[in-house]
Coordinates of C-alpha atoms and ligand atoms in Angstrom, one line a residue:
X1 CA -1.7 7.8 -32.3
X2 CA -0.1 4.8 -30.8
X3 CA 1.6 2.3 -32.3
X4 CA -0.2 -1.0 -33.3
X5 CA 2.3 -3.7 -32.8
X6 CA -0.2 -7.0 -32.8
X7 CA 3.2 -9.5 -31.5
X8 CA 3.1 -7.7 -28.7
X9 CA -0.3 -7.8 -27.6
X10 CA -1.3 -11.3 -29.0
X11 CA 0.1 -12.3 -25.4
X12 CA -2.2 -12.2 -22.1
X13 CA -0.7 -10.2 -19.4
X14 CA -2.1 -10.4 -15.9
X15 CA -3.4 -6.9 -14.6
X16 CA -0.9 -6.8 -11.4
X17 CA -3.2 -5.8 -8.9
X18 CA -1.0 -7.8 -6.9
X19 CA 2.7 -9.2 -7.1
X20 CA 2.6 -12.6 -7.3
X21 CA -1.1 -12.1 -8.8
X22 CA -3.9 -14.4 -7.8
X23 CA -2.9 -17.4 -10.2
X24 CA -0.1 -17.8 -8.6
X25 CA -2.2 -18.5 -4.7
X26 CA -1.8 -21.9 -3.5
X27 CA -3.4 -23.3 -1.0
X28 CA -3.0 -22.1 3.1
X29 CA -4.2 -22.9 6.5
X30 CA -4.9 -20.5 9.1
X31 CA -1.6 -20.3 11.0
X32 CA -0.5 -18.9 7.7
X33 CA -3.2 -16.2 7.7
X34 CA -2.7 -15.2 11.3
X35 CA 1.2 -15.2 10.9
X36 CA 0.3 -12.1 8.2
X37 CA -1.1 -10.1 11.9
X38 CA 1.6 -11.1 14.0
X39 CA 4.2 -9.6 11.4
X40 CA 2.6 -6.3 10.8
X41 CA 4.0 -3.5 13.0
X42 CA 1.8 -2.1 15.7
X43 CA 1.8 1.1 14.6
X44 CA 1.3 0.0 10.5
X45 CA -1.3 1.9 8.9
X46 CA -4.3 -0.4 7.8
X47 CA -6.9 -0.5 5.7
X48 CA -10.0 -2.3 5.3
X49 CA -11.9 -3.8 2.7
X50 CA -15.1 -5.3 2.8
X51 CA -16.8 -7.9 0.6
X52 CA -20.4 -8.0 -0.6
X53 CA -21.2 -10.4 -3.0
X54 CA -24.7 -10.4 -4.0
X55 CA -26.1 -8.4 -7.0
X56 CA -29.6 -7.6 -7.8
X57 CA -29.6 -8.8 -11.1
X58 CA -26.6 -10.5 -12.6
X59 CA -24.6 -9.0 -15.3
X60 CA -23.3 -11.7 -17.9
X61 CA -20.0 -10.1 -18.5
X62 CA -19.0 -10.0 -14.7
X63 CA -16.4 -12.2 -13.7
X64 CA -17.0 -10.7 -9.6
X65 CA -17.6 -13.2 -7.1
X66 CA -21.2 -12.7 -7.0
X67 CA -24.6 -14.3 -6.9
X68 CA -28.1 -13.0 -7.0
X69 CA -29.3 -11.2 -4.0
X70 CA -32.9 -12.7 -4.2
X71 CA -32.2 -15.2 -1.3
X72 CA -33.2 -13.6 2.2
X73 CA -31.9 -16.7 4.5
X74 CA -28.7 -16.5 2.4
X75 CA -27.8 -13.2 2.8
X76 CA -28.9 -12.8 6.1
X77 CA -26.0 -16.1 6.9
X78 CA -23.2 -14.1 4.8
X79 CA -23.6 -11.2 6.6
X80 CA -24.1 -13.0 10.3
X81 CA -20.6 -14.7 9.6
X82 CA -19.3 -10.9 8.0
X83 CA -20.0 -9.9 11.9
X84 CA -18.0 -12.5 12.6
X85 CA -15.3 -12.0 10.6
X86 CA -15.3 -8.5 12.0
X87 CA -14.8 -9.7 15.3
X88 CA -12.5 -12.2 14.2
X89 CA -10.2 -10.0 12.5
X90 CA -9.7 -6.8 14.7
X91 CA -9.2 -9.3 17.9
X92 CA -6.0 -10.4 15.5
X93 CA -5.1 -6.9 14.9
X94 CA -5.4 -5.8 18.7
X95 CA -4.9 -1.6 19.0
X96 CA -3.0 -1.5 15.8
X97 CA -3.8 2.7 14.6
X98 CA -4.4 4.1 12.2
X99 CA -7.3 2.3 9.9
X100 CA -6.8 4.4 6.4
X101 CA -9.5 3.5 4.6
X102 CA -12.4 1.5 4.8
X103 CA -13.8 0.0 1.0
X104 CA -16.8 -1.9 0.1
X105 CA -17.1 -3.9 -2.9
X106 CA -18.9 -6.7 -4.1
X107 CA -21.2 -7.5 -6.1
X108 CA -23.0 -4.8 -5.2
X109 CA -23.2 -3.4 -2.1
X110 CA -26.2 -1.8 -2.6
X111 CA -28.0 -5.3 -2.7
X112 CA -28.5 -5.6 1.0
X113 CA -30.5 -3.6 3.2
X114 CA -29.3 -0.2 3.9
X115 CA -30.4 -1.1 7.8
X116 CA -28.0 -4.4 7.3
X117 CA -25.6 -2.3 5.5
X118 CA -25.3 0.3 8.4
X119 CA -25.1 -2.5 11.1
X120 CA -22.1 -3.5 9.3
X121 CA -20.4 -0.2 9.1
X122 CA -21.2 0.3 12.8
X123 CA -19.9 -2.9 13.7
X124 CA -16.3 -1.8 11.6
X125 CA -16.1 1.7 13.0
X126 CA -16.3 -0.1 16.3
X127 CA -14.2 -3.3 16.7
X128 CA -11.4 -1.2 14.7
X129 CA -12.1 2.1 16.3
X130 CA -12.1 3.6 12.7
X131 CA -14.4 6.7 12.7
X132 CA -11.9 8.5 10.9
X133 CA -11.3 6.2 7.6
X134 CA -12.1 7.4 4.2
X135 CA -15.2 5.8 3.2
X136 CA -16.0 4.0 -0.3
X137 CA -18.0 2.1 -2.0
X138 CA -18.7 0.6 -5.4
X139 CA -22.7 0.7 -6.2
X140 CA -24.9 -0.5 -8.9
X141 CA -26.7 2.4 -10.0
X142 CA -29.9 0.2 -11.0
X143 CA -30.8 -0.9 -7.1
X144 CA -29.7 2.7 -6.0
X145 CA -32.8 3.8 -4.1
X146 CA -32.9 7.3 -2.0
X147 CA -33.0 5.4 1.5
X148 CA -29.1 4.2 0.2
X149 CA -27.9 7.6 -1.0
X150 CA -28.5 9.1 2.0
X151 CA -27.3 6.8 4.3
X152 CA -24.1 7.1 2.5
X153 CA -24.4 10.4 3.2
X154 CA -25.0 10.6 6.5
X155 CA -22.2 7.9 7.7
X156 CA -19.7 10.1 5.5
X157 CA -18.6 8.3 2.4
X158 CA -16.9 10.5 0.3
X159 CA -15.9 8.1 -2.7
X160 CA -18.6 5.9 -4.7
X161 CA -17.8 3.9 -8.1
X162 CA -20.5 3.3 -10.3
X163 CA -20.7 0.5 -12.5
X164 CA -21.6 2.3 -16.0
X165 CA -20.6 -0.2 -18.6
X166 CA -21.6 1.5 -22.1
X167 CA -24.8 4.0 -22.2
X168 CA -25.5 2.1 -25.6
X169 CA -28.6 0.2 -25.1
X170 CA -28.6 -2.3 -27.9
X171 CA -25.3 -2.8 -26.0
X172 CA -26.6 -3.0 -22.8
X173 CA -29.1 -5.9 -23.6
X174 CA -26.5 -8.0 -25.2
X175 CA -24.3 -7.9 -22.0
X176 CA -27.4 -8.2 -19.8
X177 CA -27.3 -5.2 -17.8
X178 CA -29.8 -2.8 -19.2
X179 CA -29.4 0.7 -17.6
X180 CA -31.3 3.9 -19.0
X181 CA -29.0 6.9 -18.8
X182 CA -31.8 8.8 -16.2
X183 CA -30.6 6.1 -13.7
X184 CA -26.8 6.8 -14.4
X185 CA -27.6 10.7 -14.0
X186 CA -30.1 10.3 -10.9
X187 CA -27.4 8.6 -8.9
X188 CA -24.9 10.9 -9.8
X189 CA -27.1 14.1 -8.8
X190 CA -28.3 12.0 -5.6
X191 CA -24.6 11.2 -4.6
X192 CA -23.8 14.6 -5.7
X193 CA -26.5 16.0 -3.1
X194 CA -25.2 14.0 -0.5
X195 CA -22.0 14.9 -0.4
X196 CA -20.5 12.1 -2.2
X197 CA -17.2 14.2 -3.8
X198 CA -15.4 12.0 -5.9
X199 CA -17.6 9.9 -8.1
X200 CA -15.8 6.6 -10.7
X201 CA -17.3 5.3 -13.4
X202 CA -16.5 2.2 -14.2
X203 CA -16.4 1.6 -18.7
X204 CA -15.6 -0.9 -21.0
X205 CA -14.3 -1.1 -24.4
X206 CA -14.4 -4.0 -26.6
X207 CA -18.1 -5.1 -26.0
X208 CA -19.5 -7.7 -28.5
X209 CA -20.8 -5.4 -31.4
X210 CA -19.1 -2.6 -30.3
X211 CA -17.3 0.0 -32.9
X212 CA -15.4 3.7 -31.8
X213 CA -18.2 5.6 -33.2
X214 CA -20.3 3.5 -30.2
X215 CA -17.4 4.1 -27.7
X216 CA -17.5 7.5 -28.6
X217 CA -21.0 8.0 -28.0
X218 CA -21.1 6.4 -24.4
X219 CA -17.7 8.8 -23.2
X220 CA -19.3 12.0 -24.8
X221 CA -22.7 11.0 -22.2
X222 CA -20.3 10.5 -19.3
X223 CA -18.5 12.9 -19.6
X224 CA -21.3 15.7 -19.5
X225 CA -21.8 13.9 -16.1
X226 CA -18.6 15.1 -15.2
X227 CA -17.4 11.9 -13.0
X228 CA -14.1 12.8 -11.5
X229 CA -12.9 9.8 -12.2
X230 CA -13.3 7.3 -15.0
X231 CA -11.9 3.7 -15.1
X232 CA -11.9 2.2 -19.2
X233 CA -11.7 -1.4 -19.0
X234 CA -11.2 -3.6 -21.6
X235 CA -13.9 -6.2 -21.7
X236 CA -12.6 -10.1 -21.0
X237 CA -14.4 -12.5 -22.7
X238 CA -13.6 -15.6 -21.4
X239 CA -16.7 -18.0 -21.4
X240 CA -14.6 -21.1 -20.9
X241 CA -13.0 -19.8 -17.7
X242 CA -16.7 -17.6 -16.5
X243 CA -20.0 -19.4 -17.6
X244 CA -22.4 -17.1 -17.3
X245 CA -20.4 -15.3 -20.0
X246 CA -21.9 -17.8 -22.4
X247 CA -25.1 -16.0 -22.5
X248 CA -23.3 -13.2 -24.6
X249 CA -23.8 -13.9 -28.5
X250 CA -20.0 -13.1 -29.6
X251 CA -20.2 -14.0 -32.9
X252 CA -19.1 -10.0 -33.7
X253 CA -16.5 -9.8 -30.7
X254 CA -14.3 -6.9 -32.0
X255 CA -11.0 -7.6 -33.3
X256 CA -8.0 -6.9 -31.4
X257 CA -7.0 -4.1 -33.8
X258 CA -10.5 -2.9 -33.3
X259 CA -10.4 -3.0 -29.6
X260 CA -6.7 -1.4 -29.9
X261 CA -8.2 1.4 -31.4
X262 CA -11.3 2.1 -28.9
X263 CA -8.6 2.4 -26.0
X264 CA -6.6 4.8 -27.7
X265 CA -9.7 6.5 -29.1
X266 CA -11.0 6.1 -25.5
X267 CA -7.8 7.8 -24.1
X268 CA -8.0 11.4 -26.5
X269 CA -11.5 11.8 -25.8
X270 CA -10.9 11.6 -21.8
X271 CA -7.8 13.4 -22.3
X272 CA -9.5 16.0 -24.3
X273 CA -12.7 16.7 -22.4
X274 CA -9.7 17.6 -19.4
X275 CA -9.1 14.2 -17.8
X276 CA -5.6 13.2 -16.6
X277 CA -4.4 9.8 -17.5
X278 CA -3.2 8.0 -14.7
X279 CA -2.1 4.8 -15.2
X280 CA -2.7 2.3 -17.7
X281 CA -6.7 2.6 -17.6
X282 CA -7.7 5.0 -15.3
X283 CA -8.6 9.1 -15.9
X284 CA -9.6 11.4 -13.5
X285 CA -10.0 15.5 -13.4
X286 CA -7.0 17.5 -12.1
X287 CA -7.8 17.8 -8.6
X288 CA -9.1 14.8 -7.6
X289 CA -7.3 13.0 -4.8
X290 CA -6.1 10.2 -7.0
X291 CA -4.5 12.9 -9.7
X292 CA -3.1 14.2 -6.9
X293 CA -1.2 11.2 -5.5
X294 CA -0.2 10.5 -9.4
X295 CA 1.2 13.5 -10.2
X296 CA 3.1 13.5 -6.6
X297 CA 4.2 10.1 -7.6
X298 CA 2.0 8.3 -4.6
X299 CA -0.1 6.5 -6.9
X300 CA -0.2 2.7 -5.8
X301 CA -1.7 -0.2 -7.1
X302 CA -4.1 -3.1 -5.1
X303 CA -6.8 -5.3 -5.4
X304 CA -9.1 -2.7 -6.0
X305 CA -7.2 -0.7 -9.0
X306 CA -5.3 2.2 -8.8
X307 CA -5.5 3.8 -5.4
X308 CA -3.9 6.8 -3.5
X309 CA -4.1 4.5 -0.2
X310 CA -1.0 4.3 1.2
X311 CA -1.8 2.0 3.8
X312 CA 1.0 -0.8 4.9
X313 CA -1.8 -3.6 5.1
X314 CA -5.0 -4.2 3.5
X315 CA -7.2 -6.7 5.2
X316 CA -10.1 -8.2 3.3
X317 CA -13.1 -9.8 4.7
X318 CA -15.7 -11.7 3.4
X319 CA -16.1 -14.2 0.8
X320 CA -12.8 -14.5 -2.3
X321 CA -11.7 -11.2 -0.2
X322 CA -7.8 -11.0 -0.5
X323 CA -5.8 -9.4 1.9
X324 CA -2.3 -7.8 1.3
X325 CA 0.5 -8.0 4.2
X326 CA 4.3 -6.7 3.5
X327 CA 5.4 -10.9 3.6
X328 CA 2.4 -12.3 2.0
X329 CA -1.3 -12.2 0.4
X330 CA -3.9 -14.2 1.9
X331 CA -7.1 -15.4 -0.1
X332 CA -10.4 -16.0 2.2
X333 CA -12.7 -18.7 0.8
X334 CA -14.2 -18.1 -2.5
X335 CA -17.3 -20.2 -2.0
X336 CA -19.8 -18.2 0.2
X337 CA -21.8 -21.7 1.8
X338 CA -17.0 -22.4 2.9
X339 CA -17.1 -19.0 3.8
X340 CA -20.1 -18.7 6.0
X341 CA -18.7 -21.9 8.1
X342 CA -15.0 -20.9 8.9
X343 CA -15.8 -17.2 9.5
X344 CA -18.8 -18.3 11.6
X345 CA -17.1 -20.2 13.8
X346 CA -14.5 -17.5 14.6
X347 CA -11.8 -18.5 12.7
X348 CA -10.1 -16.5 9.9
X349 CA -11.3 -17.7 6.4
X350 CA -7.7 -18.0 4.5
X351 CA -7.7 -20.7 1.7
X352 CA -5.4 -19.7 -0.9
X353 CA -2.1 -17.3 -0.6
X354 CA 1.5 -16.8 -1.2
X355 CA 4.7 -15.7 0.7
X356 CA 6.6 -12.7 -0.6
X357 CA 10.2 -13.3 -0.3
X358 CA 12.6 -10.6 -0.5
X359 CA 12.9 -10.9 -4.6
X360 CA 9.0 -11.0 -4.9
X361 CA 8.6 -7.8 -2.8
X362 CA 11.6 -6.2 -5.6
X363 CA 9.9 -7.4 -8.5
X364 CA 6.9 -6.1 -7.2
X365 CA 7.7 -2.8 -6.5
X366 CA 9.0 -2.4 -10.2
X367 CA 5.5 -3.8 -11.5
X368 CA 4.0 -1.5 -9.5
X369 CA 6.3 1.8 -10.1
X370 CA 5.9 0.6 -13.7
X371 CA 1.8 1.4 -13.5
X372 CA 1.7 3.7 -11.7
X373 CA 4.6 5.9 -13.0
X374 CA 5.6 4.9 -16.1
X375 CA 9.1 4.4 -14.5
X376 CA 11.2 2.2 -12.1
X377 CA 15.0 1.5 -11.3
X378 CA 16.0 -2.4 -11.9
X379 CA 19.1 -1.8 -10.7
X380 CA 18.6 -4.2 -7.5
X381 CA 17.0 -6.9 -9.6
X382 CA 18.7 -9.9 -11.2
X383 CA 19.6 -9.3 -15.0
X384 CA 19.7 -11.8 -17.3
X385 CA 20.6 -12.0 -21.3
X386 CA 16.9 -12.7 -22.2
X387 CA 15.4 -9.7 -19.9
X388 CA 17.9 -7.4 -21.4
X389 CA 17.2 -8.7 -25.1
X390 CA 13.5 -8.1 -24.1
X391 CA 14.2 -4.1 -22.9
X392 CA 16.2 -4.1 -26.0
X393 CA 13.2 -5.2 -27.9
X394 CA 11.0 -3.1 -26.7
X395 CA 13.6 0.0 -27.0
X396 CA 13.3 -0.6 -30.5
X397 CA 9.2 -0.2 -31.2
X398 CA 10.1 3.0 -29.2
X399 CA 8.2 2.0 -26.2
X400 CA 10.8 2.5 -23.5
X401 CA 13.7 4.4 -22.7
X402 CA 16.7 2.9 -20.9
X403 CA 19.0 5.4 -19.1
X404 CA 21.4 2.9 -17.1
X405 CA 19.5 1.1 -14.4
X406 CA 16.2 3.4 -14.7
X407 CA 13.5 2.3 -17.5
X408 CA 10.8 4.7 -18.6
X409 CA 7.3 3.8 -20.6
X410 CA 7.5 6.5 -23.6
X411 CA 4.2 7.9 -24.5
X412 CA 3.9 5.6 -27.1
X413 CA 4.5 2.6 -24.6
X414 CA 1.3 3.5 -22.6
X415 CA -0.6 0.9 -23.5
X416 CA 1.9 -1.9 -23.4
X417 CA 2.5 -0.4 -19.6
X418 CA 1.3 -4.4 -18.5
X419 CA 3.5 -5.8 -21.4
X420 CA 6.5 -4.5 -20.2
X421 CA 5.3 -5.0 -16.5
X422 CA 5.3 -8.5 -17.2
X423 CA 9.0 -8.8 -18.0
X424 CA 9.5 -8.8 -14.9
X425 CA 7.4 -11.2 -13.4
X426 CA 9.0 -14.5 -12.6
X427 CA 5.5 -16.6 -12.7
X428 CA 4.2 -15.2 -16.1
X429 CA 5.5 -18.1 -18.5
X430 CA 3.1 -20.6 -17.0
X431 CA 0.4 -18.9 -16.4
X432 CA -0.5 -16.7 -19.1
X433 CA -3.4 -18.4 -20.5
X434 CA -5.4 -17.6 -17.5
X435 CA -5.2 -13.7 -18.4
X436 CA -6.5 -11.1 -21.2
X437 CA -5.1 -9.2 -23.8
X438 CA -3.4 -6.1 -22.8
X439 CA -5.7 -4.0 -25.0
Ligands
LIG501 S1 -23.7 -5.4 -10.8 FE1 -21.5 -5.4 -10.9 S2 -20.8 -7.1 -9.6 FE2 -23.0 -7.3 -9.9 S3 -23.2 -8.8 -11.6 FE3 -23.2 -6.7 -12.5 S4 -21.1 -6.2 -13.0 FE4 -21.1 -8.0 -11.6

């Protein structure tokens, strides 16, 4: 059982899916944006990543860029300046080979048109000459019809994330996404049948009303689904910083020893019905490419979670789509009406960013060898009396080990992985109210 140690995790940590995170963007022209293309060496390996951010129905606990997809003349715009975008962006990248990966993500894909959806894919395999990405997608298993399954199918995706939430339906209706489990396993078989090989569901813990016994119920349905990989969020409730999480009644939010417990109660139940822990939140079955890359230490860490990617660039387009070059991260506009006007006119979209100096990129890389490993050397970062009182600190719950310049998460250090990732971010101290709880 893990340790409950309440000092520690009374403190919001960021979720480092980037180093500096978000919070720490300010605001950036265009010239800053194309300077991230001019840097990148020709022959870097890029990835794609695509953004889609309209939803059938909208959830009450997301905290996505999204908005209902019940507008035709809306969507129709967003994707008209997407095209753009497209053109936009691999103009800027010229011949650069090879494009890794191409990810779509939202939202909800699934929301537009297949037809609209396959225009789109055509459109990137073309201007980017990327027939042979990996293909993925997150989908909303609600507005999953046959016509989409199979044209993911047919255009190769091989990697699909579900958004499951909680099989609980009392739970479902008080976070306003109501689900029946036949939906869950129908895309799963359909995906399945279409040659969709590594399937995510996406979880959450800590759900207003929720209690292990709950928690328990909803893992012991997914895993007789047998997704290869399962992703076990804690759920943010922020209604101050997200409004349309004011819908959700949370007068019985858990507490956080409650919530403490569903993660760890969460982590033996994946771990016993033969998942791999990977990571801070993430599980998948031995085998899968992303066990793969952790267990041959290639994990990595971006914008969209854990990842085996090892791509040099990741360019995002669309609406709030961030984009990750070696020197700097890039922000396109988050409002989709912004959006729509600078992509469409052939520009790129930037609006917020930040430069990674050499010390970022250091700090970075131990944030992310922290996640993903468990493990990273310091050695080549500055050392100060308070970080080393706070390794001490640390060493003495019996979370980390210290062996000279290398620093290792003990077992029981798992989930404080993002605690003791934080030490070493420069930027936390003012910031920290923006993020959640650890656990
Ligand atoms: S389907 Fe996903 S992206 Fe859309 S509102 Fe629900 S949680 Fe958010």
């Amino acid at each position: 059982m893990w340790p409950y140690i309440p000092e520690l995790l009374d403190r919001p940590v960021p979720r480092y899916t980037s180093y500096p995170t978000a919070a720490e963007f300010g605001p950036v022209d265009e010239s800053f944006h194309e300077a991230g293309f001019d840097d990148l060496a020709p022959e870097a390996a890029v990835s794609l990543y695509a953004h889609i951010p309209f939803c059938e129905t909208i959830c009450w606990y997301c905290g996505c860029n999204t908005g209902a997809a019940n507008r035709a003349h809306r969507l129709a715009a967003y994707l008209d300046a997407l095209h753009c975008e497209i053109e936009t962006v691999s103009e800027r990248l010229g011949n650069r080979r090879p494009i890794t990966q191409i990810a779509f993500g939202g939202g909800s894909p699934n929301a537009i048109d297949p037809v609209d959806f396959v225009r789109l894919l055509d459109h990137l395999f073309i201007a980017f000459d990327a027939f042979d990405a990996r293909l993925s997608t997150e989908l909303d298993p609600r507005s999953l019809t046959d016509e989409w399954m199979a044209v993911l199918g047919r255009a190769g995706f091989s990697h699909a994330s579900l958004g499951v939430q909680t099989f609980d339906p009392e739970l479902q209706a008080r976070i306003g996404r109501v689900q029946p489990a036949d939906n869950i396993a129908r895309a799963v078989d359909g995906l399945r049948s279409h040659g969709i090989s590594s399937l995510n569901f996406d979880l959450m813990y800590g759900l207003p009303g929720q209690d292990c016994a709950m928690l328990a119920e909803t893992l012991e349905q997914a895993v007789t689904l047998r997704p290869d990989r399962v992703a076990l969020f804690g759920y943010a409730h922020l209604p101050a910083m997200i409004k349309r999480q004011r819908r959700i009644d949370d007068s019985d939010m858990p507490a956080a020893r409650e919530r403490f417990d569903m993660a760890a109660l969460g982590f033996d139940l994946l771990v016993g019905a033969g998942y791999e822990p990977l990571g801070f939140d993430h599980f998948a079955l031995p085998g899968d490419s992303l066990a793969k890359a952790h267990d041959e230490g290639r994990m990595r860490r971006n914008f969209q979670g854990f990842t085996d990617d090892d791509c040099v660039a990741l360019i995002g387009m669309g609406a709030s789509a961030i984009s990750s070059f070696p020197d700097r991260l890039v922000q396109n506009a988050k409002n989709s009406g912004q959006y729509r006007l600078v992509a469409g006119a052939n520009r790129l979209a930037a609006e917020r960013g930040a430069m990674r100096d050499a010390m970022d990129r250091r700090r970075g890389a131990v944030i992310e060898s922290l996640l993903c490993t468990g493990a990273a050397d310091i050695g080549h970062l500055e050392t100060s009396d308070s970080l080393d009182a706070d390794i001490a600190r640390l060493r003495a719950f019996g979370l980390l080990d210290a062996v000279g310049d290398h620093i290792r998460l003990t077992e029981d250090g798992r989930p404080y992985a993002r605690i003791v990732a934080a030490l070493f971010d420069a930027h936390r101290a003012p910031q920290e109210q923006r993020f959640s709880s650890a656990i």
